[in-house]
Amino acid sequence: MNSKTIAIANQKGGVGKTTTTMNLGIGLAKMGKKVLLVDADPQGSLTISMGIHNPYSLRDTLDSAMQAVLSDQPSPLPHGILHHAEGVDLLPSNIELSGMEITLVSAKNRNGILRSCLEPLRSSYDYILIDCPPSLGMMNINALSAADSVIIPTEPKFLAVKGLDLLMSSIVKARTQINPGLQIDGILFTLVDGRTNNARDIIASLEAALGEKIRIFDTRIPYSVRATEAAQEGKSIFAYSKSCKVAKAYESLTKEVNHHAQRPRHRPRSDCLR
């Protein structure tokens, strides 16, 4: 299989993007895949979740790598890439990345800076997962430009699902204008409380409305405080509580994502979006 870059994206915060990026990445590593996680959020949530509690002290980060591309200077990569004990690599981030949004607005090739950073790394990894910020700004556009596909985590709640229209529009624009090969791997329901009728009704209605156009993952990630506790410990859910329902769900998701990646590339159902 060729290297695959996946953006984990949703402009709404608190829907499990970082948790999904970390646990999907480590799940793939447990299958023997070489995985790079990219923290593209200035809040550095992925970096902190992976046990780096003082990201502000890091000299080599995604920001410095993108700055190097912008100024035609030698890249700090792969020197700045960190290795996690659970078998994945991390390109970290910190608050310095927040200035990149403004810098990119007036930059030449502003949509392709992240792609230029990651392209030399693709031959070293089976998967590159990008944890996107909760916005539709320039960093998200760069992530969509760099990615082969997108996974969209969302809560089964009315406002969360309602906001998917804006993200879909951004993906369609990215495909039309800067990345014709971009696909949607699927919508992933996270933080699911299966006891509520509301959650079940929203999942059913979205499957009815979009199921023929966009793949919806069979896996549902249940709500559990253990996922948050694991991140606070700098561990995946597999290392923190391997027998809990969230760990089982992320194991299932990992198999789904890897199976889907093995299939020949063809015109996806998500091309129905226009």
Coordinates of C-alpha atoms in Angstrom, one line a residue:
M1 CA 0.0 0.0 0.0
N2 CA 1.2 3.5 -0.8
S3 CA 1.4 6.1 1.9
K4 CA -1.9 7.6 2.8
T5 CA -2.5 11.0 4.4
I6 CA -5.8 11.5 6.3
A7 CA -7.1 14.8 7.7
I8 CA -9.2 14.3 10.8
A9 CA -11.4 17.4 10.4
N10 CA -14.5 19.2 11.8
Q11 CA -14.8 22.9 12.4
K12 CA -16.7 22.2 15.6
G13 CA -14.6 21.7 18.7
G14 CA -15.1 19.0 21.3
V15 CA -16.1 16.2 18.9
G16 CA -13.2 13.9 19.4
K17 CA -10.8 14.9 16.6
T18 CA -7.7 14.7 18.8
T19 CA -8.8 11.5 20.6
T20 CA -9.5 9.9 17.3
T21 CA -6.2 11.0 15.7
M22 CA -4.2 9.6 18.6
N23 CA -6.1 6.3 19.1
L24 CA -6.5 5.6 15.4
G25 CA -2.8 6.3 14.8
I26 CA -1.7 4.1 17.7
G27 CA -4.2 1.4 16.6
L28 CA -2.6 1.4 13.1
A29 CA 0.9 1.2 14.7
K30 CA -0.3 -1.9 16.7
M31 CA -1.1 -3.5 13.3
G32 CA 2.5 -3.0 12.2
K33 CA 2.0 0.3 10.3
K34 CA 4.4 3.2 10.3
V35 CA 2.4 6.2 11.4
L36 CA 3.1 9.9 11.7
L37 CA 0.7 12.1 13.7
V38 CA 0.7 15.8 12.8
D39 CA -0.7 18.3 15.3
A40 CA -2.1 21.1 13.1
D41 CA -3.9 22.8 16.0
P42 CA -2.3 25.8 17.7
Q43 CA -3.8 24.7 21.0
G44 CA -1.4 21.7 20.8
S45 CA -4.0 19.3 22.2
L46 CA -2.6 16.3 20.4
T47 CA 1.0 17.1 21.5
I48 CA -0.2 17.5 25.1
S49 CA -2.3 14.3 24.9
M50 CA 0.8 12.4 23.9
G51 CA 2.6 13.3 27.1
I52 CA 4.4 16.5 26.2
H53 CA 3.1 18.7 28.9
N54 CA 5.2 21.7 28.1
P55 CA 5.0 22.1 24.3
Y56 CA 6.0 25.8 24.5
S57 CA 9.6 24.6 25.2
L58 CA 9.8 22.8 21.8
R59 CA 12.0 24.5 19.3
D60 CA 11.2 22.3 16.3
T61 CA 7.5 22.1 15.6
L62 CA 5.0 22.2 12.7
D63 CA 5.2 26.0 12.8
S64 CA 9.0 26.0 12.4
A65 CA 8.7 23.5 9.5
M66 CA 6.2 25.6 7.7
Q67 CA 8.2 28.8 8.4
A68 CA 11.2 27.1 6.8
V69 CA 9.1 26.3 3.6
L70 CA 7.9 29.9 3.5
S71 CA 11.4 31.3 3.7
D72 CA 13.1 28.7 1.5
Q73 CA 15.2 27.6 4.4
P74 CA 16.3 24.0 5.3
S75 CA 13.5 22.1 7.0
P76 CA 13.9 21.1 10.7
L77 CA 12.3 17.8 9.7
P78 CA 12.7 14.9 10.3
H79 CA 14.9 16.1 13.3
G80 CA 11.9 17.7 15.0
I81 CA 9.8 14.6 14.9
L82 CA 9.2 13.0 18.3
H83 CA 8.7 9.3 18.9
H84 CA 6.0 8.0 21.3
A85 CA 6.4 4.9 23.4
E86 CA 3.4 3.3 21.7
G87 CA 5.1 3.2 18.3
V88 CA 4.0 6.3 16.5
D89 CA 5.8 9.5 15.5
L90 CA 4.6 13.0 16.2
L91 CA 5.1 16.3 14.5
P92 CA 4.2 18.5 17.5
S93 CA 2.6 21.9 17.7
N94 CA 2.3 24.8 20.2
I95 CA 0.8 28.3 20.4
E96 CA 3.3 29.7 17.9
L97 CA 1.3 28.0 15.1
S98 CA -1.5 30.5 15.8
G99 CA 0.4 33.2 13.9
M100 CA 0.6 30.9 10.8
E101 CA -3.0 31.7 9.9
I102 CA -2.2 35.4 9.4
T103 CA 1.1 34.6 7.6
L104 CA -0.5 32.3 5.1
V105 CA -3.1 34.8 4.0
S106 CA -0.5 36.8 2.0
A107 CA 1.9 33.9 1.3
K108 CA 2.7 32.6 -2.1
N109 CA 1.3 29.1 -2.6
R110 CA -0.5 29.6 0.7
N111 CA -2.7 26.5 0.3
G112 CA 0.2 24.1 -0.2
I113 CA 2.7 24.9 2.5
L114 CA 1.7 22.0 4.8
R115 CA 1.8 19.7 1.8
S116 CA 5.3 20.8 1.0
C117 CA 6.3 20.0 4.6
L118 CA 4.8 16.5 4.6
E119 CA 5.6 15.4 1.0
P120 CA 9.3 14.4 1.8
L121 CA 8.1 12.3 4.7
R122 CA 5.5 10.2 2.9
S123 CA 8.0 7.6 1.8
S124 CA 8.8 6.9 5.5
Y125 CA 5.2 6.2 6.6
D126 CA 2.2 4.1 5.8
Y127 CA -0.1 6.6 7.3
I128 CA 0.1 10.3 8.1
L129 CA -2.8 11.6 10.3
I130 CA -3.4 15.3 10.6
D131 CA -5.3 16.6 13.7
C132 CA -7.0 19.7 12.3
P133 CA -8.0 22.8 14.3
P134 CA -11.7 23.5 15.1
S135 CA -12.1 26.1 12.3
L136 CA -12.4 26.5 8.6
G137 CA -9.3 28.8 8.3
M138 CA -6.0 28.5 6.4
M139 CA -4.6 25.6 8.5
N140 CA -7.6 23.5 7.7
I141 CA -7.4 24.4 4.0
N142 CA -3.7 23.4 4.1
A143 CA -4.6 20.1 5.7
L144 CA -7.2 19.4 3.0
S145 CA -4.6 20.3 0.4
A146 CA -2.1 17.9 1.9
A147 CA -4.5 15.0 2.5
D148 CA -5.6 12.1 0.4
S149 CA -8.8 11.8 2.3
V150 CA -10.8 13.1 5.3
I151 CA -12.4 11.5 8.3
I152 CA -15.1 13.6 9.9
P153 CA -15.8 12.9 13.6
T154 CA -19.1 14.3 14.9
E155 CA -21.3 13.9 17.9
P156 CA -24.9 12.7 17.2
K157 CA -26.3 16.0 18.3
F158 CA -28.4 18.4 16.3
L159 CA -26.0 21.4 16.3
A160 CA -23.0 19.2 15.6
V161 CA -24.6 17.5 12.6
K162 CA -26.1 20.8 11.4
G163 CA -22.6 22.3 11.1
L164 CA -21.4 19.5 8.7
D165 CA -22.8 21.5 5.8
L166 CA -20.0 24.1 6.1
L167 CA -17.3 21.5 6.3
M168 CA -18.7 19.6 3.3
S169 CA -18.7 22.9 1.4
S170 CA -15.0 23.4 2.3
I171 CA -14.1 19.9 1.2
V172 CA -15.9 20.4 -2.2
K173 CA -14.0 23.7 -2.7
A174 CA -10.7 22.1 -1.8
R175 CA -11.3 19.3 -4.2
T176 CA -12.4 21.6 -7.0
Q177 CA -9.7 24.2 -6.6
I178 CA -6.6 22.7 -5.0
N179 CA -6.8 18.9 -4.5
P180 CA -8.8 17.0 -7.1
G181 CA -8.0 13.6 -5.6
L182 CA -9.4 14.4 -2.1
Q183 CA -11.9 11.8 -0.9
I184 CA -14.1 11.6 2.2
D185 CA -13.4 8.3 4.0
G186 CA -16.4 8.7 6.1
I187 CA -18.3 10.3 9.0
L188 CA -17.5 8.9 12.4
F189 CA -19.9 9.2 15.2
T190 CA -18.1 9.9 18.5
L191 CA -19.1 10.5 22.1
V192 CA -22.2 8.4 21.5
D193 CA -24.6 7.8 24.4
G194 CA -26.5 4.9 23.0
R195 CA -29.0 5.1 25.9
T196 CA -30.7 8.2 24.4
N197 CA -33.3 8.1 21.7
N198 CA -32.1 11.5 20.5
A199 CA -28.6 10.1 19.5
R200 CA -30.2 7.0 17.8
D201 CA -32.6 9.2 15.9
I202 CA -29.9 11.6 14.7
I203 CA -27.7 8.8 13.5
A204 CA -30.6 7.1 11.7
S205 CA -31.6 10.4 10.0
L206 CA -28.1 11.2 8.9
E207 CA -27.7 7.7 7.5
A208 CA -30.9 8.1 5.6
A209 CA -29.9 11.5 4.2
L210 CA -26.3 10.9 3.4
G211 CA -25.7 7.2 3.4
E212 CA -25.8 6.9 -0.4
K213 CA -23.4 9.8 -0.9
I214 CA -20.9 9.6 2.0
R215 CA -19.7 6.5 3.8
I216 CA -20.7 6.4 7.5
F217 CA -18.4 4.2 9.6
D218 CA -20.0 1.2 11.1
T219 CA -18.0 1.8 14.3
R220 CA -19.5 4.2 16.9
I221 CA -17.2 5.6 19.5
P222 CA -19.1 5.6 22.8
Y223 CA -18.9 8.4 25.4
S224 CA -16.5 7.5 28.3
V225 CA -14.5 9.5 30.7
R226 CA -11.7 7.0 30.3
A227 CA -10.7 8.5 26.9
T228 CA -10.1 11.8 28.6
E229 CA -8.2 10.2 31.5
A230 CA -6.0 8.3 29.1
A231 CA -5.1 11.6 27.3
Q232 CA -4.2 13.2 30.6
E233 CA -1.8 10.3 31.2
G234 CA -0.2 10.8 27.8
K235 CA -1.4 7.3 26.8
S236 CA -3.7 5.8 24.2
I237 CA -6.9 4.2 25.3
F238 CA -5.3 0.8 24.5
A239 CA -2.5 1.4 27.0
Y240 CA -4.8 3.0 29.6
S241 CA -7.7 0.6 29.6
K242 CA -7.4 -2.0 26.8
S243 CA -10.6 -3.9 27.7
C244 CA -13.0 -0.9 28.0
K245 CA -15.6 -0.2 25.4
V246 CA -13.8 2.8 23.9
A247 CA -10.7 0.7 23.3
K248 CA -12.8 -1.9 21.6
A249 CA -14.4 0.7 19.4
Y250 CA -11.1 2.3 18.3
E251 CA -9.8 -1.2 17.5
S252 CA -12.8 -1.7 15.3
L253 CA -12.3 1.7 13.7
T254 CA -8.7 0.9 13.0
K255 CA -9.6 -2.2 11.1
E256 CA -12.3 -0.3 9.1
V257 CA -9.9 2.4 8.1
N258 CA -7.1 0.0 7.2
H259 CA -9.4 -2.2 5.2
H260 CA -10.8 0.8 3.3
A261 CA -7.3 1.9 2.5
Q262 CA -6.4 -1.4 1.0
R263 CA -9.2 -1.1 -1.6
P264 CA -8.3 0.2 -5.1
R265 CA -8.9 3.9 -5.5
H266 CA -11.9 4.7 -7.6
R267 CA -14.5 7.4 -8.0
P268 CA -15.8 7.6 -4.4
R269 CA -19.4 8.0 -3.4
S270 CA -18.4 11.3 -1.9
D271 CA -18.0 12.6 -5.4
C272 CA -21.7 13.0 -5.4
L273 CA -21.2 16.1 -3.3
R274 CA -21.3 19.2 -5.4

